[in-house]
XYZ file of N, CA and C in Angstrom:
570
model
N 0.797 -1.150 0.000
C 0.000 0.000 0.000
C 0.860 1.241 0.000
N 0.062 2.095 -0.717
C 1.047 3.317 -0.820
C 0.435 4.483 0.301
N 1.415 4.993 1.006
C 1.074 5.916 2.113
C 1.516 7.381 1.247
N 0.924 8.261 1.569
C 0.992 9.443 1.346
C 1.756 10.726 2.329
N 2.335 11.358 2.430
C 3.359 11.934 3.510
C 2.169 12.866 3.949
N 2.473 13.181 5.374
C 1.323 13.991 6.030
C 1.936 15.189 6.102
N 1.558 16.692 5.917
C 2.199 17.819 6.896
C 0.859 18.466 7.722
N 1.439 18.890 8.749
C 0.528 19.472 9.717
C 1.298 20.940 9.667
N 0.374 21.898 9.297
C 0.809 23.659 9.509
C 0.280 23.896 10.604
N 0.968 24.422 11.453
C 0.656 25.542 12.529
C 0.626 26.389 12.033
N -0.474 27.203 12.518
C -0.302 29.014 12.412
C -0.206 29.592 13.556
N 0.848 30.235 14.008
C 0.970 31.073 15.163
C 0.545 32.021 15.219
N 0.457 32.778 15.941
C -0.036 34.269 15.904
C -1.583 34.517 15.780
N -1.730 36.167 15.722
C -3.047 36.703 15.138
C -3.316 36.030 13.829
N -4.449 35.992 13.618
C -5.052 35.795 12.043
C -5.270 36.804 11.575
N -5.036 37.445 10.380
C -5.422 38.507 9.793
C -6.972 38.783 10.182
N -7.376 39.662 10.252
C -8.994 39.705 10.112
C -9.668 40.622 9.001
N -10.120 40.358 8.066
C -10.906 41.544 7.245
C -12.080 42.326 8.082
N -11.726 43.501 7.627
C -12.099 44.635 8.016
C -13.542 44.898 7.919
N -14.612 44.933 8.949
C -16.057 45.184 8.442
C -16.800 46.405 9.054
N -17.599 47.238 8.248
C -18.626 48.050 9.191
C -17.484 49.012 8.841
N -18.144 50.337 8.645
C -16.899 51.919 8.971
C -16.804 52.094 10.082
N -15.400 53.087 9.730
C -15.228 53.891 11.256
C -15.945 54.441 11.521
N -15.317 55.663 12.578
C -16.389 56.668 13.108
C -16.270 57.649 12.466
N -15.284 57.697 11.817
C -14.936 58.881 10.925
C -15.474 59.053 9.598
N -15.838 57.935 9.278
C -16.747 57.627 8.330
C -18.154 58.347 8.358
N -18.462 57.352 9.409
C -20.226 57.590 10.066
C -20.252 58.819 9.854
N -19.682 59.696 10.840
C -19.774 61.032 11.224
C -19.831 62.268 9.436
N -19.110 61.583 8.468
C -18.583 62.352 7.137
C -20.162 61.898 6.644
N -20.392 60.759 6.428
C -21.635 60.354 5.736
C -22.965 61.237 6.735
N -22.641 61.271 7.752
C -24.253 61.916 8.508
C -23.908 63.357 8.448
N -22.990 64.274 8.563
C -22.693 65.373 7.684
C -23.118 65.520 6.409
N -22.448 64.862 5.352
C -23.174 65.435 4.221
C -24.511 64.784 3.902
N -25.275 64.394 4.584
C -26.375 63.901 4.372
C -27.159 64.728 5.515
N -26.749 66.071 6.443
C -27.249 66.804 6.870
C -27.161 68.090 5.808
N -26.277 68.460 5.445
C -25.993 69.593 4.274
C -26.648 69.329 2.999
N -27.312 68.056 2.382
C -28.375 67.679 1.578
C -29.626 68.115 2.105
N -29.770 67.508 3.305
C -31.075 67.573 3.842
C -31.379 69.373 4.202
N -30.704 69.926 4.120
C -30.721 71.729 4.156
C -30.826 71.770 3.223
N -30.220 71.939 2.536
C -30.446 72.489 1.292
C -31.813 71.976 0.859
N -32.303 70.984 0.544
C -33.825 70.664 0.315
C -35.058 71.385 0.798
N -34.564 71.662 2.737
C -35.442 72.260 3.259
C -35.213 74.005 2.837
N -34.080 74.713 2.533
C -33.933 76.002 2.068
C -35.082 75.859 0.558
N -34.760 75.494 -0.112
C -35.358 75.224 -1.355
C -36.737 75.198 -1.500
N -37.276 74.335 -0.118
C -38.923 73.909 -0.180
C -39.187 75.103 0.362
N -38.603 75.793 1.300
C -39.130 77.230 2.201
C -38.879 78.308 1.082
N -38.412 78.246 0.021
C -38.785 79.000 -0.650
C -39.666 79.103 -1.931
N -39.535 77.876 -2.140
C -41.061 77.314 -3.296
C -42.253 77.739 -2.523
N -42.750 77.545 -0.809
C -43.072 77.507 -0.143
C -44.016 79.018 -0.349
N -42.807 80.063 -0.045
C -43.395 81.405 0.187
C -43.701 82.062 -1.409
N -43.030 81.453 -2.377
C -43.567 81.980 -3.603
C -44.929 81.272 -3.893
N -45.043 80.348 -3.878
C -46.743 80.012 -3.242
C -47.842 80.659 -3.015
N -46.929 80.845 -1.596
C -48.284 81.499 -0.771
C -48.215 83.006 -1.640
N -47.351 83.470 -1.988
C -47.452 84.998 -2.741
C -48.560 85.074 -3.663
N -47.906 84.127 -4.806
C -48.986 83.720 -5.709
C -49.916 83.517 -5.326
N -50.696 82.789 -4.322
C -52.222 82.344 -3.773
C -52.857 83.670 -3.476
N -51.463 84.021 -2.729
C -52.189 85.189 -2.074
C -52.869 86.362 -3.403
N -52.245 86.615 -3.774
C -52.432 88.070 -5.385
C -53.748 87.571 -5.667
N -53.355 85.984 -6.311
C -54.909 85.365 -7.128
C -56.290 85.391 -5.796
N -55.871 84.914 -4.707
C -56.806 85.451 -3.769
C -57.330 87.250 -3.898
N -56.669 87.807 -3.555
C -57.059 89.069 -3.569
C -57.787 89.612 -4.890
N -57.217 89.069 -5.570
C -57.895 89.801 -6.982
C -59.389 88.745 -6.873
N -59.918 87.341 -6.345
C -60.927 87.123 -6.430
C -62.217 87.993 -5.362
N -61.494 88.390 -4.640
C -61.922 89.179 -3.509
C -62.615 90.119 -4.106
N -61.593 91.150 -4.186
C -61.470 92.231 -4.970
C -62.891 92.538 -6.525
N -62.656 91.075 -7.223
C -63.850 91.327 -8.277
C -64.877 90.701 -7.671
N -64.928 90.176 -6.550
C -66.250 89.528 -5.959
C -66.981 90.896 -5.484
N -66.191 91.679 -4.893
C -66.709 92.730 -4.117
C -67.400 93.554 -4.935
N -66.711 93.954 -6.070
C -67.062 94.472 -7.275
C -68.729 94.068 -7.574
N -68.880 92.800 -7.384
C -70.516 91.989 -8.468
C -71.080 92.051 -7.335
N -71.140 91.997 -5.890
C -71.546 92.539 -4.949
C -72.200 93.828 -4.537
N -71.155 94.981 -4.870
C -71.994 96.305 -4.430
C -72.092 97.035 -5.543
N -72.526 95.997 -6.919
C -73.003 96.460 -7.696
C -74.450 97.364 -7.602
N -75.098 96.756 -6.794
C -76.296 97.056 -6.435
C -76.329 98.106 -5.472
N -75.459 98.095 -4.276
C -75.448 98.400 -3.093
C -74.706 99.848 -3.352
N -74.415 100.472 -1.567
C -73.374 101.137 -1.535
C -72.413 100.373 -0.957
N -70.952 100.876 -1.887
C -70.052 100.471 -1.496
C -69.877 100.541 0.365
N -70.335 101.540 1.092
C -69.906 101.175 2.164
C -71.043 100.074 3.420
N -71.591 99.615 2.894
C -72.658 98.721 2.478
C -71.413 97.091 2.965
N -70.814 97.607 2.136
C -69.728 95.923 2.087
C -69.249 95.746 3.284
N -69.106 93.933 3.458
C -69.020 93.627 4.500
C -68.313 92.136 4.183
N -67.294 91.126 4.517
C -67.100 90.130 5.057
C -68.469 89.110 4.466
N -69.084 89.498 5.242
C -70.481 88.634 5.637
C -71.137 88.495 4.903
N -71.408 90.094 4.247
C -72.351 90.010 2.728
C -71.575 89.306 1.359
N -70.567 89.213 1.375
C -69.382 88.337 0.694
C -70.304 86.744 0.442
N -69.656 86.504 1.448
C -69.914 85.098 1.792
C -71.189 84.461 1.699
N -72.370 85.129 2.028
C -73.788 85.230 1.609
C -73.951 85.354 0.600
N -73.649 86.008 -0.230
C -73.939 86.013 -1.724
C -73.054 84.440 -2.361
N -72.070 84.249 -1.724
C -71.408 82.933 -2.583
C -70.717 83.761 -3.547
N -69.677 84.467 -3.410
C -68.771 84.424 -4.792
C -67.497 84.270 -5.034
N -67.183 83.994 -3.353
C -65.885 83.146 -3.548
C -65.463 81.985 -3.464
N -64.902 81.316 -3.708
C -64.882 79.700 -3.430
C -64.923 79.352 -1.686
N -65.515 77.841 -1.597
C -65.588 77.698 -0.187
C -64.318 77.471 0.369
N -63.641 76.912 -0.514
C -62.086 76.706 0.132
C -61.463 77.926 0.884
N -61.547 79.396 0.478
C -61.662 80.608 1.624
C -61.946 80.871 2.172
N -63.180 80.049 2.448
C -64.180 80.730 3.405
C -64.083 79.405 5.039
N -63.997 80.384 6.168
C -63.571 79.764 7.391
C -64.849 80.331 8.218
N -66.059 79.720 8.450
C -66.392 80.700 9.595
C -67.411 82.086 8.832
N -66.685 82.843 9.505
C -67.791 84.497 9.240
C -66.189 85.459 8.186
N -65.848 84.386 8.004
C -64.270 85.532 7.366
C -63.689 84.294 6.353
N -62.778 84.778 5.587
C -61.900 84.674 4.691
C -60.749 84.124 4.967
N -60.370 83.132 5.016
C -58.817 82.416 5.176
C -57.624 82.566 3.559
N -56.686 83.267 4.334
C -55.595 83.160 3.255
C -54.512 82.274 2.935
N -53.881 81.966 2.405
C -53.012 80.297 1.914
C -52.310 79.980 3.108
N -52.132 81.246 4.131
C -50.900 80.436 5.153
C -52.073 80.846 6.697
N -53.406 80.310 6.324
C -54.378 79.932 7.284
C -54.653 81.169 8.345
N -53.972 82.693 7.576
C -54.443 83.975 8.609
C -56.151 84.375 8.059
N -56.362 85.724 8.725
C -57.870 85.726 7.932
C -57.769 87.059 7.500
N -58.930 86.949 6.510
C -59.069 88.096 5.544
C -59.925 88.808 5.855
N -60.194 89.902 5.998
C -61.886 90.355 6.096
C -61.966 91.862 5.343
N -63.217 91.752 4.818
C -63.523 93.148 3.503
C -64.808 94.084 4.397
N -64.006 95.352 4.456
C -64.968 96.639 4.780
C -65.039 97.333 3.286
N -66.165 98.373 3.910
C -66.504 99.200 2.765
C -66.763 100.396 3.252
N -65.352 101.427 3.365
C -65.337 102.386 3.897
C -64.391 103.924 2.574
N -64.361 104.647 3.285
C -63.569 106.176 2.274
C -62.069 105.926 2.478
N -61.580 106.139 1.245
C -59.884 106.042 1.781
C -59.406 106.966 0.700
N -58.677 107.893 1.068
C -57.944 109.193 0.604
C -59.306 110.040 0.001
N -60.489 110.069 0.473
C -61.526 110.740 -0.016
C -62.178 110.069 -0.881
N -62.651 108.675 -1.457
C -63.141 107.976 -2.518
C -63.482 106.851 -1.961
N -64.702 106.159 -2.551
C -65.398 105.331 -1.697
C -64.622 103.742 -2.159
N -64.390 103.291 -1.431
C -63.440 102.222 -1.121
C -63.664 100.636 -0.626
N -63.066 99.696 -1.308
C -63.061 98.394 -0.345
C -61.517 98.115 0.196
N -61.817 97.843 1.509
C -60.851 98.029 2.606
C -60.561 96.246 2.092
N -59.410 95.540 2.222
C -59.074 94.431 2.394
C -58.347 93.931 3.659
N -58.325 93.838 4.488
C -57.629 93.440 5.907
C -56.817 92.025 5.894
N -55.955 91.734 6.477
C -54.800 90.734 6.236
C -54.135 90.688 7.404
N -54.841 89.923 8.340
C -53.957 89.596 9.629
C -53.195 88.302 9.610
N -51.998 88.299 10.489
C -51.076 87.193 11.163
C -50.343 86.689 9.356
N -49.737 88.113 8.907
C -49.223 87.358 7.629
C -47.907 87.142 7.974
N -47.182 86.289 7.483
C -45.971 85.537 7.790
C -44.706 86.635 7.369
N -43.614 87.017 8.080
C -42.810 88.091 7.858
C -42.000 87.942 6.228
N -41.906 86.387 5.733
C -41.525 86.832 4.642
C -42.212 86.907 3.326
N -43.919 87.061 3.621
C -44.724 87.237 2.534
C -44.419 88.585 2.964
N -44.570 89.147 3.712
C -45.096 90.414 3.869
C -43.922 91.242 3.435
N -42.711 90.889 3.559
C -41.427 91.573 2.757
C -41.661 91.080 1.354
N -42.213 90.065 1.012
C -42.266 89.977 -1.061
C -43.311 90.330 -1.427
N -44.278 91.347 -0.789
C -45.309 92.100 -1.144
C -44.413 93.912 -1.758
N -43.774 93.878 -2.072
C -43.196 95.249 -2.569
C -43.902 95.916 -4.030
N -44.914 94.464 -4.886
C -45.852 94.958 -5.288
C -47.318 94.768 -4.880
N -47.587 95.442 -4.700
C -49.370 95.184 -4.907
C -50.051 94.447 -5.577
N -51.278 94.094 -5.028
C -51.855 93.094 -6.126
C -52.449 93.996 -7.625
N -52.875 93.300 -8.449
C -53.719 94.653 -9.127
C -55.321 94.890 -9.043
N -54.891 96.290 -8.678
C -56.275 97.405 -8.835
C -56.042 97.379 -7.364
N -54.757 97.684 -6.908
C -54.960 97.878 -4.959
C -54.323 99.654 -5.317
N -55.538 100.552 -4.857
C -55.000 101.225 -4.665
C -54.145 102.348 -3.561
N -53.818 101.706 -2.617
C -53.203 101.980 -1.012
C -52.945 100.274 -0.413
N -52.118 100.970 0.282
C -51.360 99.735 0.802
C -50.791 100.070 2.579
N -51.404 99.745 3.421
C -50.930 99.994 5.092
C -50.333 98.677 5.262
N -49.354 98.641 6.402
C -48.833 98.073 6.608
C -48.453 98.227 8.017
N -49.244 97.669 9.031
C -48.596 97.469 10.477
C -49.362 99.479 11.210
N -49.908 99.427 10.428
C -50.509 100.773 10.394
C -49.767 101.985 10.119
N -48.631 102.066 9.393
C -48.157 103.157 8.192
C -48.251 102.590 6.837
N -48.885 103.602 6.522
C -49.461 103.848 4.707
C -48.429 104.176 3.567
N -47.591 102.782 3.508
C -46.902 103.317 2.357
C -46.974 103.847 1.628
N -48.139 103.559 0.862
C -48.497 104.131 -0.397
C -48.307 105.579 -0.395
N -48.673 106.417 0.993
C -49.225 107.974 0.824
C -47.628 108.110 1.416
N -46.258 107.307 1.560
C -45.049 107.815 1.730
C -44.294 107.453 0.344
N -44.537 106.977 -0.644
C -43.710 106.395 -1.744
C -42.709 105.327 -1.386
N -43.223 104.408 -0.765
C -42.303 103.778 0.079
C -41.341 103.109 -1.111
N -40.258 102.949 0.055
C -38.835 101.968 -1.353
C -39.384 100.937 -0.530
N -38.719 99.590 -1.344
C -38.969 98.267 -1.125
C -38.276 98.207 0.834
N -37.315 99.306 1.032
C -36.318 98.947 2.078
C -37.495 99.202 3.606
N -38.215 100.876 3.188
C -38.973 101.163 3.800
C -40.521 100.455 4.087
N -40.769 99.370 3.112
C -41.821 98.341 3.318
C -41.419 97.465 4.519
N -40.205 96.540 3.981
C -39.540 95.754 4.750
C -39.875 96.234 6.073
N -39.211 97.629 6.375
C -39.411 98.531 7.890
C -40.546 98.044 8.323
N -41.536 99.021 7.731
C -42.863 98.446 7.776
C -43.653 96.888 8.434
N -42.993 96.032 8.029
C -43.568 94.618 7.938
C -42.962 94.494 9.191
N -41.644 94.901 9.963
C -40.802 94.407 10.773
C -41.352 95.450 12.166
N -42.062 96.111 12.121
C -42.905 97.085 13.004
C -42.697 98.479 12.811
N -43.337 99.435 13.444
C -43.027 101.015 13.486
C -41.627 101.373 13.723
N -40.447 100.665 14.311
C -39.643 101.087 14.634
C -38.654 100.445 13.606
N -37.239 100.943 14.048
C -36.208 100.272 13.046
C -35.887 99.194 14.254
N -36.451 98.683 15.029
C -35.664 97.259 15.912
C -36.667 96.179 15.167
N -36.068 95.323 15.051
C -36.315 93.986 14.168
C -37.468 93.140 15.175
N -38.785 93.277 14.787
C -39.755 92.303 15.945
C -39.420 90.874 15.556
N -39.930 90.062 16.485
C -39.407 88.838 16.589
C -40.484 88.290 14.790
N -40.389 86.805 14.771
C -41.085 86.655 13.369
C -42.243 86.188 13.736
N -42.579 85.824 14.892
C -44.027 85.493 15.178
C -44.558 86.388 15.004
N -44.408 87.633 15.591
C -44.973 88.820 15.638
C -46.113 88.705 14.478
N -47.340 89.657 14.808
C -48.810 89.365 13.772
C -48.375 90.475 13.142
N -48.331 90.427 11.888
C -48.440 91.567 10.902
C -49.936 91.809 10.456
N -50.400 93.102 9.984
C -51.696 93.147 9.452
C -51.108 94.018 8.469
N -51.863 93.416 7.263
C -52.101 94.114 6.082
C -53.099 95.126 5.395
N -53.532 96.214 5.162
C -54.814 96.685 4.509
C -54.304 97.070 3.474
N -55.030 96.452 2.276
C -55.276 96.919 0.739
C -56.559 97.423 0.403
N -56.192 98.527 0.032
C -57.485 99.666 -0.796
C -58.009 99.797 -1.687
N -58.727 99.319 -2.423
C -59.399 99.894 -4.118
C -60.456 100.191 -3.966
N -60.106 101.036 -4.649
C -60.935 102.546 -5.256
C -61.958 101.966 -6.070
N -62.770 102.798 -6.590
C -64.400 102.418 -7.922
C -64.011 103.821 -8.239
């Protein structure tokens, strides 16, 4: 019979080990830039966000605005009211909250019918608007003719865009916090 020679290997020592799972230095690089993604997304959506609500807001106002119009067609303008709005049905229900007007970022709207610079007028009111609609309002909607803000009347100062801003941020030049309620009044004339 034929025998075959045996060897027996020892291995001394450590065994190599392959390497599994990252460091910490790793972890930490990957949850970094996957925090600096995740900003940037949220910068991006907060500003799709407020051009939005801008837009909602204008196309809101201008439905307002010509509702009020087919309204005190009949009437006197100072006659107008919120209430008589909403009673007649001529704005969509999706605005309508209650005895008032909801605007895209859920403040409320409400329409008087009073004199403004001597001419008979619909008042538009705009409470708890968010500080950075109320700084990208530097135009008006159309057919607004006056524009208050926090209760100074740009319009009757020629305000620059810098002096709106002021405006939106309170009577003074100290910066109110951003909760702070802003109110808006827009004016048109007949």
């Amino acid at each position: 019979m034929l025998s075959f020679p045996t060897t027996t290997t020892i291995v001394s020592g450590r065994r190599p080990s392959i390497r599994r799972g990252l460091s910490m230095l790793d972890n930490f690089l990957y949850v970094f830039i996957a925090g600096f993604v995740l900003s940037g997304v949220i910068l991006l959506y907060d500003g799709w966000q407020q051009k939005r609500y801008v837009r909602d807001f204008h196309k809101e106002m201008r439905m307002v605005y010509l509702a009020g119009k087919t309204v005190t067609r009949n009437t006197s303008i100072n006659a107008m009211s919120t209430a008589m709005m909403i009673k007649a049905n001529v704005v969509p229900r999706k605005y309508v909250s209650g005895n008032v007007f909801v605007t895209p970022w859920k403040g409320s709207l409400v329409v008087y019918g009073l004199p403004y610079q001597g001419q008979p007028s619909m008042e538009i009111r705009v409470n708890n608007v968010p500080l950075s609609v109320c700084t990208s309002m530097t135009n008006q909607p159309d057919g607004a003719r006056g524009l208050v803000i926090n209760g100074t009347d740009v319009t009757q100062m020629r305000a620059t865009p810098t002096d709106i801003i002021r405006a939106c941020r309170g009577t003074s030049r100290i910066v109110m916090s951003f909760s702070s309620p802003i109110t808006m009044s827009f004016y048109y004339t007949y």
